[in-house]
Short mmCIF file of C-alpha atoms in Angstrom, two decimals:
data_model
loop_
_atom_site.label_atom_id
_atom_site.label_comp_id
_atom_site.label_asym_id
_atom_site.label_seq_id
_atom_site.Cartn_x
_atom_site.Cartn_y
_atom_site.Cartn_z
CA MET A 1 195.31 -59.63 -32.59
CA ILE A 2 197.95 -59.02 -35.25
CA LEU A 3 198.77 -55.32 -35.52
CA GLY A 4 201.37 -55.51 -38.27
CA VAL A 5 203.78 -57.72 -40.16
CA GLY A 6 207.03 -56.97 -41.92
CA ILE A 7 209.58 -58.88 -43.95
CA ASP A 8 212.96 -57.90 -45.32
CA LEU A 9 215.68 -59.52 -47.42
CA VAL A 10 219.30 -58.40 -47.57
CA ASP A 11 221.84 -59.18 -50.28
CA VAL A 12 224.71 -60.35 -48.08
CA GLU A 13 227.50 -59.47 -50.52
CA ALA A 14 226.23 -55.91 -51.05
CA PHE A 15 225.84 -55.59 -47.27
CA ARG A 16 229.38 -56.94 -46.76
CA GLU A 17 230.75 -54.30 -49.14
CA GLN A 18 228.95 -51.56 -47.21
CA VAL A 19 230.23 -52.86 -43.86
CA GLN A 20 233.82 -53.17 -45.12
CA ARG A 21 233.92 -49.79 -46.85
CA PRO A 22 236.92 -47.88 -45.44
CA GLY A 23 235.95 -45.10 -43.05
CA THR A 24 232.32 -46.17 -42.79
CA SER A 25 230.53 -45.74 -39.48
CA PHE A 26 227.54 -47.77 -40.68
CA VAL A 27 228.06 -50.67 -38.28
CA GLN A 28 228.55 -48.44 -35.23
CA GLY A 29 225.48 -46.39 -36.11
CA MET A 30 223.25 -49.36 -36.90
CA PHE A 31 224.06 -51.91 -34.20
CA SER A 32 224.23 -51.67 -30.42
CA ALA A 33 227.36 -52.64 -28.50
CA ARG A 34 225.46 -55.70 -27.28
CA GLU A 35 224.60 -56.81 -30.82
CA LEU A 36 228.21 -56.42 -31.94
CA ARG A 37 229.44 -58.32 -28.88
CA ASP A 38 226.93 -61.13 -29.51
CA VAL A 39 228.08 -61.48 -33.12
CA ARG A 40 231.73 -61.51 -32.01
CA GLU A 41 231.07 -64.06 -29.23
CA ARG A 42 229.34 -66.47 -31.58
CA GLY A 43 232.86 -67.24 -32.78
CA ALA A 44 234.08 -68.17 -36.19
CA GLY A 45 231.72 -67.57 -39.02
CA ASP A 46 230.50 -64.89 -41.30
CA ARG A 47 230.17 -61.63 -39.37
CA ALA A 48 228.57 -59.83 -42.32
CA LEU A 49 225.98 -62.60 -42.67
CA ARG A 50 225.01 -62.35 -39.00
CA LEU A 51 224.84 -58.56 -39.12
CA ALA A 52 222.82 -58.69 -42.36
CA ALA A 53 220.17 -60.85 -40.66
CA ARG A 54 219.98 -58.37 -37.77
CA PHE A 55 219.71 -55.49 -40.22
CA ALA A 56 216.85 -57.32 -41.98
CA ALA A 57 215.12 -57.72 -38.60
CA LYS A 58 215.32 -53.98 -37.94
CA GLU A 59 213.93 -53.20 -41.40
CA ALA A 60 211.18 -55.81 -40.99
CA PHE A 61 210.27 -54.30 -37.62
CA ILE A 62 209.92 -50.83 -39.18
CA LYS A 63 207.64 -52.32 -41.84
CA ALA A 64 205.52 -54.12 -39.24
CA TRP A 65 205.27 -50.97 -37.13
CA SER A 66 204.35 -48.94 -40.20
CA SER A 67 201.57 -51.38 -41.09
CA ALA A 68 200.31 -51.19 -37.49
CA ILE A 69 199.77 -47.44 -37.87
CA PHE A 70 198.54 -47.56 -41.48
CA GLY A 71 196.72 -44.37 -42.42
CA GLN A 72 198.38 -42.39 -39.64
CA GLU A 73 201.30 -40.01 -39.93
CA PRO A 74 204.67 -41.58 -39.05
CA VAL A 75 205.52 -40.84 -35.42
CA LEU A 76 209.28 -40.51 -35.87
CA GLN A 77 210.95 -38.62 -38.69
CA ALA A 78 214.16 -40.59 -38.12
CA VAL A 79 214.82 -43.80 -36.24
CA ASP A 80 217.84 -44.46 -34.07
CA TRP A 81 218.55 -47.98 -35.33
CA GLN A 82 220.29 -48.95 -32.11
CA GLU A 83 216.93 -48.54 -30.34
CA ILE A 84 215.77 -51.66 -32.21
CA GLU A 85 218.01 -54.37 -30.82
CA VAL A 86 218.18 -58.03 -31.81
CA VAL A 87 218.87 -60.17 -28.76
CA HIS A 88 219.05 -63.92 -28.25
CA ASP A 89 218.09 -66.18 -25.36
CA ALA A 90 220.37 -68.86 -23.91
CA TRP A 91 219.35 -71.23 -26.72
CA GLY A 92 220.03 -68.78 -29.54
CA ARG A 93 216.41 -67.85 -30.28
CA PRO A 94 216.08 -64.26 -31.47
CA ALA A 95 213.86 -61.54 -30.06
CA LEU A 96 213.59 -57.78 -30.44
CA LYS A 97 214.26 -55.43 -27.54
CA LEU A 98 213.11 -51.86 -28.05
CA HIS A 99 214.61 -48.81 -26.39
CA GLY A 100 214.20 -45.05 -26.21
CA GLU A 101 211.84 -43.22 -28.53
CA VAL A 102 211.02 -46.34 -30.52
CA GLU A 103 209.91 -48.17 -27.38
CA ARG A 104 207.94 -45.16 -26.17
CA HIS A 105 206.02 -44.82 -29.43
CA VAL A 106 205.37 -48.53 -29.89
CA THR A 107 204.00 -48.86 -26.36
CA GLN A 108 201.43 -46.20 -27.27
CA LEU A 109 199.85 -48.98 -29.36
CA GLY A 110 199.22 -50.89 -26.12
CA ASP A 111 200.69 -54.11 -24.78
CA VAL A 112 202.59 -55.05 -27.93
CA THR A 113 204.51 -58.30 -28.29
CA THR A 114 207.06 -58.61 -31.08
CA HIS A 115 207.91 -61.90 -32.78
CA VAL A 116 210.95 -62.21 -35.03
CA SER A 117 212.41 -64.95 -37.18
CA LEU A 118 215.83 -64.66 -38.83
CA THR A 119 217.11 -66.70 -41.74
CA HIS A 120 219.97 -66.86 -44.20
CA ASP A 121 220.56 -69.01 -47.21
CA GLY A 122 223.16 -68.55 -49.89
CA PRO A 123 223.44 -64.89 -50.84
CA LEU A 124 220.44 -63.71 -48.80
CA ALA A 125 219.65 -62.95 -45.18
CA GLY A 126 216.11 -62.25 -44.12
CA ALA A 127 213.77 -61.57 -41.25
CA TYR A 128 210.06 -61.67 -40.56
CA VAL A 129 208.46 -59.63 -37.77
CA VAL A 130 204.96 -59.75 -36.34
CA LEU A 131 203.56 -57.17 -33.92
CA GLU A 132 200.81 -58.62 -31.76
CA ALA A 133 198.50 -57.13 -29.16
CA PRO A 134 197.55 -60.19 -27.10
CA HIS A 135 195.04 -58.30 -24.95
CA LEU A 136 192.93 -57.53 -28.05
CA ALA A 137 192.66 -61.16 -29.14
CA GLY A 138 189.20 -62.73 -29.47
#
């Protein structure tokens, strides 16, 4: 059973400006050490583009989670963005790994599986997230 869906688009150039702003701690506050290492290890390419897609995934997750608890009060007043981590398997396929308070609250929904798809084209990066409770299916 689908509990919630979320989608987000990021303007890569605006995101790049935010990331490159002198003195900003945005990147360190938003992304885990593992996410930053993964982006760095993927080699040459557009770091801002890769981070923008991960940022979109985090935003899309929040939207999916919010739709899963529609009509209920939000459970967290503030989210630690590093607790929503974009990881990849050996073949480069993305997944979300939840930690801390985010994980604790999401698991209160039951046995929740997250699905994520990342994309980027031209000036945009995007992500789509589905929260599913397989045990509730038909």
